[in-house]
């Protein structure tokens, strides 16, 4: 798989990372060589192999659905880059 | 400079227990050397006021029954520490002050340890040389132009420079064992689920594990004992009783079967590493172990598998950095989407972006089966390789790394050659197994090299014992000249 600038544009849009056109060239080159490396896996026939979904032999534990913390609004808001009283502030989304 | 801080953790603990040194005196010795060692760039944050306050409290009311009584310790800056900056080596979290404590660090403090500071690492633990850190690269005290390895590079550097008596790192693909090998120290990646991941900045959740980095195998067993334990807050934490690794440490390995996988003899591997591997085999053989040749046929596919699984999980984990709830936020952008895009573009470094993009691509519509599903299938085969062989052998001996510490800048322009550093360490993460790197010798440049012992699931005690027996008979000595002072 060769990765070109259009593909970089598409993926970076999905990943919400803006990439300028100069960086895009280097990234296309790097990702092409990385995918060439990754695609060694195609040498293996895995038709009859079950994908490994968890390394643990036991299913994930579920906890009871009840509140075990709370009343930490002030603390949580302290790290927000932009806030207004008890709200996170984002750029305007509705005209 | 005091001789005390050159000692191993276990010796330091003895001195404290015998009241030959006070916690505060010890803290001051480390603080003094940390202040003189800024050139190494191993610390991102220090919190000496806190350290002194806590060590005074310890000295006033000492509890000598804990595992780490009044011992000052620094930790990798990937562990959230309540009230102290936690950056993950990224601009994105440059000013992030957690309001909670990671379970693993909390366990250390409960055992009497005291925070000295936070140690440099590759950005979001993505790197093998500590050169991707936003706070600059770290110097390996072994030689001033070499990297300490990564991603727990600051931890390895600080440890070997006597800037902390022991430390902890995280290992997603080799991030504890490779820097341990590069600095002539001991590093252990526990079984997936043994140490809680709660409060550790997430990279690849199915691979990440925290583990100890120490100057000796005994120290390693003490630290592991302190860190490990079931945690309700981590859904993948294993429910089991705490083990006394340090008390149960023994050197008798007679009759143990040690596997030697032929696939780890890779092309272009330096002759010295092969020789060291042979030396390891003969030491263990002399101690009464049976050396058995084995095959792990899918070894060469471990790295390509890793470079699908880890970026895929990273792209999903790092989606949370959006400039809204915490972390960096760009001032540019006319709407919400542009704010996200600029925040993530300015806040993440090149390697992190590269991995997010790889991960986004392999999970994107139309490519999932070809990449992610394929990788999960090969991961199954890699795990099966180990499962089948652990019927025949008790542990596996391999080199830790395909080279000794390399020069700063040597591999930064070629991602693949950087990734190849983890060729011997990555399979273990994919299979969720425990593995320890122990120093084994020096190459002709005088740089340390390590050997890796891989164990069965939850068989940490066994690999610690083999490593302990090996250490006692290997006579490895690290020569640190303190050239930076």
XYZ file of C-alpha atoms in Angstrom:
580
model
C 0.000 0.000 0.000
C 1.426 3.316 -0.988
C 0.223 6.295 0.990
C -0.096 9.523 -0.986
C -0.903 13.078 0.019
C -4.615 12.634 -0.642
C -4.744 9.714 1.717
C -2.880 11.699 4.380
C -5.463 14.452 3.952
C -8.299 11.966 4.385
C -6.833 10.251 7.469
C -5.802 13.486 9.145
C -9.361 14.750 8.705
C -10.658 11.590 10.406
C -8.093 11.955 13.206
C -8.821 15.692 13.627
C -5.211 16.714 13.183
C -4.399 19.491 10.723
C -1.315 18.678 8.661
C 0.376 21.274 6.479
C 1.392 20.363 2.964
C 5.146 20.234 3.705
C 4.672 17.794 6.586
C 2.269 15.838 4.449
C 5.080 14.872 2.020
C 7.313 13.443 4.751
C 4.372 11.682 6.394
C 3.360 10.063 3.093
C 6.911 8.774 2.667
C 7.178 7.501 6.266
C 3.767 5.860 6.284
C 4.420 4.164 2.945
C 7.530 2.503 4.338
C 5.764 1.590 7.586
C 2.860 -0.008 5.718
C 5.282 -1.909 3.511
C 6.784 -3.281 6.717
C 3.377 -4.060 8.236
C 2.222 -5.871 5.126
C 4.681 -8.700 5.745
C 1.699 -10.154 7.595
C 0.120 -10.983 4.237
C 2.642 -13.815 3.855
C 0.675 -15.682 6.523
C -2.506 -17.560 5.830
C -4.793 -16.811 8.766
C -8.118 -17.995 7.336
C -8.644 -20.530 10.088
C -7.291 -18.459 12.982
C -9.577 -16.888 15.569
C -8.647 -13.247 16.241
C -7.307 -12.656 19.754
C -9.652 -10.186 21.375
C -8.328 -10.350 24.935
C -5.109 -11.587 26.445
C -6.866 -12.553 29.670
C -8.697 -15.840 29.803
C -11.499 -14.413 31.883
C -14.251 -12.079 30.684
C -14.062 -8.452 31.787
C -15.554 -7.762 35.189
C -18.697 -5.696 35.285
C -19.324 -3.496 38.279
C -22.585 -2.627 39.870
C -24.216 0.341 38.204
C -23.987 2.777 41.068
C -22.275 6.081 41.643
C -18.968 5.644 43.464
C -17.596 9.156 43.257
C -19.121 12.494 42.392
C -19.107 16.014 43.807
C -15.814 16.657 42.027
C -17.005 19.262 39.533
C -14.703 21.971 40.856
C -11.689 19.668 40.677
C -12.466 18.489 37.162
C -12.976 22.040 35.905
C -9.652 23.203 37.331
C -7.727 21.660 34.428
C -9.978 23.037 31.698
C -8.221 25.435 29.322
C -11.414 27.514 29.081
C -14.347 27.518 31.467
C -17.223 29.660 32.610
C -18.572 28.975 36.080
C -19.551 25.317 35.960
C -19.177 24.867 32.199
C -16.466 23.917 29.719
C -16.362 26.552 27.010
C -15.985 25.664 23.316
C -16.133 27.825 20.171
C -19.643 28.611 18.981
C -21.284 25.601 17.297
C -24.747 26.993 16.480
C -25.215 30.236 14.541
C 29.357 12.872 46.844
C 28.045 10.378 49.325
C 28.638 6.687 48.746
C 25.215 5.888 50.175
C 23.211 6.810 47.086
C 25.330 4.466 44.989
C 23.897 1.569 46.956
C 21.095 -0.708 45.894
C 17.569 -0.089 47.166
C 17.672 -3.138 49.463
C 20.881 -1.880 51.134
C 19.399 1.587 51.557
C 16.280 0.113 53.167
C 18.558 -1.771 55.606
C 20.362 1.445 56.540
C 17.054 3.166 57.245
C 15.792 0.238 59.303
C 19.027 0.149 61.305
C 18.614 3.914 61.836
C 22.002 4.552 60.253
C 20.431 7.175 58.032
C 17.277 9.219 58.340
C 14.784 9.556 55.524
C 15.398 13.322 55.385
C 19.173 12.909 55.170
C 18.729 10.419 52.369
C 16.317 12.698 50.518
C 18.825 15.540 50.757
C 21.587 13.385 49.262
C 19.433 12.650 46.212
C 18.225 16.242 45.917
C 21.828 17.459 45.966
C 22.863 15.157 43.142
C 19.690 15.795 41.113
C 20.452 19.530 41.277
C 23.934 18.874 39.905
C 22.784 16.508 37.171
C 20.507 18.735 35.057
C 22.643 17.978 31.984
C 21.191 14.482 31.835
C 17.665 15.937 31.527
C 16.224 12.888 33.253
C 13.757 14.823 35.432
C 10.870 16.840 34.009
C 9.482 17.907 37.389
C 10.885 17.837 40.909
C 8.882 18.343 44.113
C 11.584 18.685 46.759
C 9.437 20.645 49.237
C 6.997 17.764 49.273
C 9.842 15.235 49.533
C 11.390 16.951 52.555
C 8.039 17.481 54.256
C 7.136 13.811 53.871
C 10.561 12.530 54.914
C 10.429 14.682 58.073
C 7.019 13.216 58.824
C 8.470 9.738 58.364
C 11.427 10.449 60.661
C 9.118 11.755 63.377
C 6.869 8.691 63.258
C 8.765 5.983 61.402
C 7.095 2.727 60.331
C 9.864 0.264 59.582
C 7.482 -2.560 58.747
C 6.583 -1.249 55.321
C 8.373 -2.368 52.148
C 9.833 1.058 51.268
C 10.227 2.869 54.624
C 10.898 6.554 54.012
C 12.561 5.862 50.649
C 12.524 8.799 48.215
C 11.561 7.640 44.709
C 11.054 9.261 41.308
C 8.582 7.824 38.798
C 8.071 7.984 35.038
C 6.002 11.026 34.106
C 3.247 8.808 32.750
C 1.862 8.020 36.223
C -0.715 10.524 37.427
C 0.334 12.077 40.721
C -2.263 14.002 42.682
C -1.288 17.677 42.738
C 1.933 17.226 40.744
C 2.271 17.914 37.041
C 1.966 14.842 34.832
C 3.075 15.586 31.274
C 3.557 12.201 29.520
C 6.463 13.993 27.822
C 3.993 16.009 25.739
C 3.217 19.654 25.100
C -0.426 18.546 25.216
C -0.139 17.897 28.972
C 2.565 20.452 29.774
C 0.421 22.041 32.498
C -1.794 19.144 33.485
C -2.092 18.650 37.238
C -4.028 15.455 38.054
C -6.593 15.545 40.835
C -6.115 11.858 41.552
C -3.307 9.374 42.085
C -2.510 6.346 39.943
C -3.065 3.058 41.771
C 0.530 1.921 41.282
C 2.047 5.107 42.751
C -0.543 5.077 45.543
C 0.653 1.543 46.366
C 4.249 2.810 46.586
C 3.313 5.653 48.951
C 1.323 3.217 51.121
C 4.530 1.197 51.465
C 6.362 4.254 52.777
C 7.974 5.643 49.601
C 8.113 9.415 49.032
C 7.872 11.173 45.652
C 11.088 12.888 44.504
C 9.941 13.928 41.047
C 8.715 12.911 37.626
C 11.012 11.393 35.046
C 11.344 12.204 31.372
C 9.982 9.797 28.758
C 9.143 9.602 25.091
C 5.959 11.490 24.265
C 3.007 9.338 25.389
C 5.597 6.524 25.756
C 5.958 6.343 21.964
C 9.624 5.900 21.203
C 12.702 3.793 21.841
C 15.284 6.486 22.572
C 13.561 9.193 24.640
C 14.103 11.540 21.696
C 10.393 12.157 21.079
C 9.898 13.922 24.438
C 8.658 17.517 24.181
C 11.032 18.275 27.065
C 14.114 17.238 25.117
C 16.166 14.092 24.877
C 17.742 12.373 27.860
C 21.429 11.510 28.102
C 22.587 8.015 28.964
C 25.069 8.357 31.875
C 27.067 5.532 30.259
C 28.383 7.923 27.553
C 27.412 11.506 26.842
C 26.478 11.101 23.167
C 24.226 8.073 23.621
C 20.505 7.630 24.228
C 19.229 5.865 27.354
C 16.653 3.955 25.312
C 12.953 4.495 25.693
C 10.298 5.124 26.322
C 11.225 4.946 30.041
C 14.550 6.650 29.230
C 14.454 9.251 32.001
C 13.770 6.471 34.518
C 16.754 4.408 33.330
C 19.053 7.445 33.190
C 18.100 8.708 36.661
C 18.472 5.240 38.146
C 21.938 4.558 36.805
C 23.087 8.097 37.689
C 22.003 7.539 41.331
C 19.282 10.185 41.132
C 16.728 7.751 42.566
C 17.345 4.430 44.360
C 14.801 2.613 42.177
C 12.024 3.668 39.842
C 9.031 2.556 37.832
C 8.301 2.666 34.124
C 5.707 1.378 31.715
C 6.270 -1.175 28.978
C 4.022 -1.385 25.905
C 6.537 -2.939 23.520
C 9.822 -2.899 25.447
C 9.808 0.505 27.142
C 11.146 -0.872 30.438
C 13.401 -3.694 29.230
C 15.162 -1.868 26.376
C 16.281 1.152 28.490
C 17.267 -1.262 31.277
C 19.473 -3.104 28.793
C 20.958 0.182 27.486
C 21.921 1.320 31.005
C 23.031 -1.934 32.632
C 20.066 -2.078 35.010
C 17.250 -4.501 35.780
C 13.784 -3.965 34.291
C 10.695 -6.124 34.585
C 7.476 -6.095 32.581
C 4.880 -7.993 34.616
C 2.067 -10.199 33.314
C -0.671 -8.104 31.733
C -3.102 -7.311 34.551
C -0.715 -7.751 37.506
C -0.201 -4.000 38.066
C -3.177 -1.702 37.750
C -3.310 0.582 34.725
C -5.610 3.019 36.549
C -4.192 6.553 36.483
C -1.470 5.806 33.939
C -1.656 7.937 30.789
C -2.932 5.385 28.253
C -1.018 4.450 25.113
C -2.178 0.971 23.958
C -4.499 -0.467 26.584
C -4.178 -4.171 25.672
C -0.365 -3.960 25.892
C 0.482 -1.330 28.558
C 1.929 -2.620 31.849
C 3.765 -0.807 34.630
C 6.874 -2.392 36.107
C 9.972 -1.806 38.247
C 13.395 -0.565 37.108
C 16.167 -1.198 39.604
C 19.878 -1.732 40.195
C 19.499 -5.359 41.260
C 17.124 -8.308 40.946
C 16.409 -8.230 44.679
C 15.418 -4.551 44.416
C 13.199 -5.516 41.504
C 11.365 -8.094 43.617
C 10.795 -5.529 46.403
C 9.429 -2.928 43.995
C 7.176 -5.417 42.197
C 5.763 -6.554 45.512
C 4.958 -2.945 46.392
C 3.386 -2.067 43.031
C 1.348 -5.141 42.184
C -2.139 -5.971 43.353
C -5.750 -6.262 42.346
C -7.555 -3.019 41.606
C -11.275 -2.692 41.104
C -10.726 0.456 39.060
C -8.949 -1.435 36.244
C -11.291 -3.855 34.485
C -8.341 -5.948 33.276
C -6.718 -6.216 36.732
C -6.155 -9.833 37.778
C -7.806 -10.959 41.031
C -5.205 -12.834 43.011
C -3.425 -12.792 46.334
C -0.370 -10.577 46.804
C 2.907 -12.474 46.583
C 6.069 -12.027 48.649
C 8.485 -11.926 45.731
C 11.417 -10.631 47.811
C 10.994 -13.138 50.614
C 10.652 -16.054 48.192
C 13.660 -15.087 46.091
C 16.093 -18.004 45.734
C 19.081 -18.966 43.622
C 18.366 -22.662 43.338
C 17.357 -23.245 39.729
C 18.432 -26.881 39.460
C 16.357 -28.869 37.007
C 14.590 -25.833 35.542
C 14.111 -26.042 31.782
C 15.272 -22.955 29.903
C 14.214 -22.573 26.261
C 16.428 -20.959 23.613
C 14.324 -19.804 20.652
C 16.225 -20.049 17.390
C 14.216 -17.238 15.765
C 15.867 -14.696 18.083
C 19.148 -15.155 16.272
C 18.407 -12.384 13.766
C 20.358 -11.217 10.732
C 23.076 -8.635 11.328
C 22.994 -9.146 15.075
C 26.370 -8.070 16.508
C 28.615 -11.039 17.338
C 28.960 -9.754 20.911
C 25.259 -10.223 21.564
C 25.406 -13.788 20.333
C 28.419 -14.426 22.555
C 26.660 -12.927 25.542
C 23.633 -15.091 24.887
C 25.929 -18.137 24.897
C 27.501 -16.925 28.122
C 24.023 -16.705 29.639
C 23.231 -20.239 28.534
C 26.416 -21.646 30.067
C 25.938 -19.790 33.369
C 22.433 -21.216 33.740
C 23.632 -24.659 32.649
C 26.377 -24.600 35.277
C 23.723 -23.786 37.860
C 21.918 -26.976 36.976
C 19.304 -25.757 34.485
C 18.493 -27.763 31.358
C 19.005 -25.775 28.172
C 16.505 -26.736 25.479
C 16.330 -25.479 21.885
C 12.841 -24.316 20.969
C 11.103 -22.612 18.077
C 8.745 -19.622 18.169
C 7.968 -19.594 14.439
C 5.910 -16.380 14.291
C 8.504 -14.170 15.996
C 9.281 -12.152 12.856
C 5.636 -11.137 12.573
C 5.476 -9.677 16.071
C 6.723 -6.183 15.143
C 4.433 -5.741 12.109
C 1.530 -6.946 14.285
C 2.510 -4.516 17.026
C 2.598 -1.619 14.560
C -1.061 -2.253 13.767
C -2.396 -3.055 17.243
C -0.529 -0.366 19.220
C -1.275 2.590 16.880
C -4.909 1.458 16.519
C -5.386 1.513 20.288
C -3.388 4.742 20.585
C -5.506 6.539 17.989
C -8.565 5.639 19.986
C -7.059 6.459 23.402
C -5.628 9.784 22.268
C -8.945 10.917 20.781
C -9.668 12.337 24.249
C -7.187 15.196 23.759
C -9.521 17.745 22.259
C -8.567 20.955 24.044
C -11.819 21.104 26.004
C -11.626 19.263 29.306
C -7.905 19.451 30.064
C -4.575 19.880 28.368
C -3.374 22.229 25.654
C -5.796 24.243 23.555
C -4.957 26.137 20.377
C -6.052 29.755 20.140
C -6.535 29.367 16.391
C -9.629 28.149 14.550
C -13.011 29.620 13.698
C -15.188 26.758 14.785
C -15.122 23.701 17.022
C -13.664 21.328 14.415
C -10.872 23.739 13.509
C -10.103 24.214 17.193
C -9.792 20.416 17.578
C -7.579 20.116 14.503
C -5.254 22.920 15.518
C -5.094 21.798 19.142
C -4.046 18.293 18.139
C -1.683 19.514 15.443
C 0.110 21.915 17.806
C -0.107 19.770 20.941
C 1.210 16.451 19.603
C 4.731 15.817 18.335
C 5.642 14.117 15.049
C 5.919 10.510 16.286
C 2.605 10.685 18.116
C 0.887 12.134 15.040
C 2.441 9.438 12.887
C 1.066 6.704 15.123
C -2.383 8.277 15.433
C -2.563 8.455 11.644
C -1.457 4.818 11.217
C -4.033 3.771 13.810
C -6.800 5.843 12.268
C -6.044 4.357 8.875
C -6.002 0.693 9.963
C -9.322 1.164 11.744
C -10.943 3.187 8.978
C -13.882 1.927 6.968
C -12.866 -0.685 4.393
C -9.455 -1.428 5.930
C -10.362 -2.922 9.292
C -10.300 -6.573 8.098
C -7.107 -6.203 6.103
C -5.132 -4.691 8.978
C -6.606 -4.776 12.458
C -8.402 -8.108 12.202
C -5.404 -9.641 10.451
C -3.134 -8.398 13.251
C -5.439 -9.830 15.942
C -5.216 -13.198 14.191
C -1.429 -13.117 13.996
C -1.372 -12.045 17.630
C -3.221 -15.278 18.389
C -0.499 -17.250 16.552
C 2.260 -15.468 18.477
C 0.540 -16.251 21.769
C 0.093 -19.885 20.694
C 3.839 -20.151 19.976
C 4.510 -19.297 23.619
C 1.666 -21.428 25.025
C 2.902 -24.519 23.206
C 6.492 -24.066 24.344
C 5.621 -23.368 27.967
C 4.491 -26.981 28.155
C 8.105 -27.934 27.536
C 10.104 -25.202 29.255
C 9.840 -23.099 32.433
C 11.381 -19.913 31.055
C 12.869 -18.588 27.823
C 16.248 -16.860 27.505
C 16.882 -14.306 24.724
C 18.919 -11.141 24.208
C 17.014 -8.017 25.370
C 17.955 -5.815 22.440
C 19.583 -6.239 19.014
C 22.237 -3.574 19.843
C 23.717 -1.583 22.709
C 22.862 2.113 23.274
C 23.105 4.080 20.034
C 24.078 7.675 19.362
C 21.679 10.575 19.825
C 20.149 11.400 16.432
C 21.341 8.179 14.815
C 17.893 6.737 14.134
C 15.529 9.712 14.324
C 15.056 9.986 10.560
C 14.218 6.352 9.968
C 11.146 5.143 11.886
C 11.581 1.489 10.845
C 15.153 1.242 12.133
C 13.954 2.817 15.397
C 11.069 0.336 15.637
C 13.470 -2.615 15.112
C 14.955 -1.898 18.550
C 11.972 -3.640 20.077
C 12.242 -6.815 18.007
C 12.991 -9.041 21.040
C 10.702 -7.306 23.516
C 7.456 -6.821 21.564
C 6.351 -10.509 21.323
C 6.040 -10.657 25.124
C 3.631 -7.711 25.226
C 1.493 -9.222 22.480
C 1.250 -12.460 24.488
C 0.732 -10.656 27.839
C 3.638 -12.519 29.475
C 6.124 -11.379 32.144
C 9.746 -10.752 31.151
C 12.802 -9.336 32.857
C 15.955 -7.795 31.401
C 19.131 -8.371 33.451
C 22.523 -6.846 32.682
C 24.865 -9.495 31.300
C 28.005 -7.780 30.062
C 29.608 -4.936 28.150
C 30.274 -4.663 24.423
C 33.639 -3.527 23.039
C 32.676 0.132 23.458
C 32.058 -0.577 27.125
C 28.273 -0.178 26.786
C 26.025 -2.558 28.738
C 23.943 -5.305 27.174
C 21.116 -7.269 28.765
C 19.579 -10.692 28.521
C 15.839 -11.268 28.725
C 14.052 -14.018 30.620
C 10.462 -14.637 29.561
C 8.101 -16.453 31.932
C 4.700 -18.077 31.946
C 1.619 -16.032 32.845
C 1.910 -14.870 36.488
C 5.223 -16.715 36.915
C 7.130 -13.577 37.962
C 8.681 -15.387 40.928
C 10.292 -17.936 38.656
C 11.926 -15.441 36.259
C 13.020 -13.346 39.238
C 14.702 -16.437 40.697
C 16.469 -17.313 37.446
C 17.550 -13.680 37.029
C 18.735 -13.631 40.657
C 20.818 -16.778 40.182
C 22.187 -15.412 36.902
C 23.080 -12.049 38.479
C 24.977 -13.725 41.315
C 27.118 -15.667 38.849
C 27.566 -13.138 36.066
C 29.741 -10.553 37.859
C 28.425 -7.645 35.823
C 29.704 -4.298 37.012
C 28.436 -0.956 35.734
C 31.182 1.656 35.405
C 29.594 5.084 35.753
C 32.145 7.868 35.802
C 29.881 10.785 36.804
C 31.391 12.796 33.912
C 28.490 15.274 33.919
C 29.109 16.631 37.420
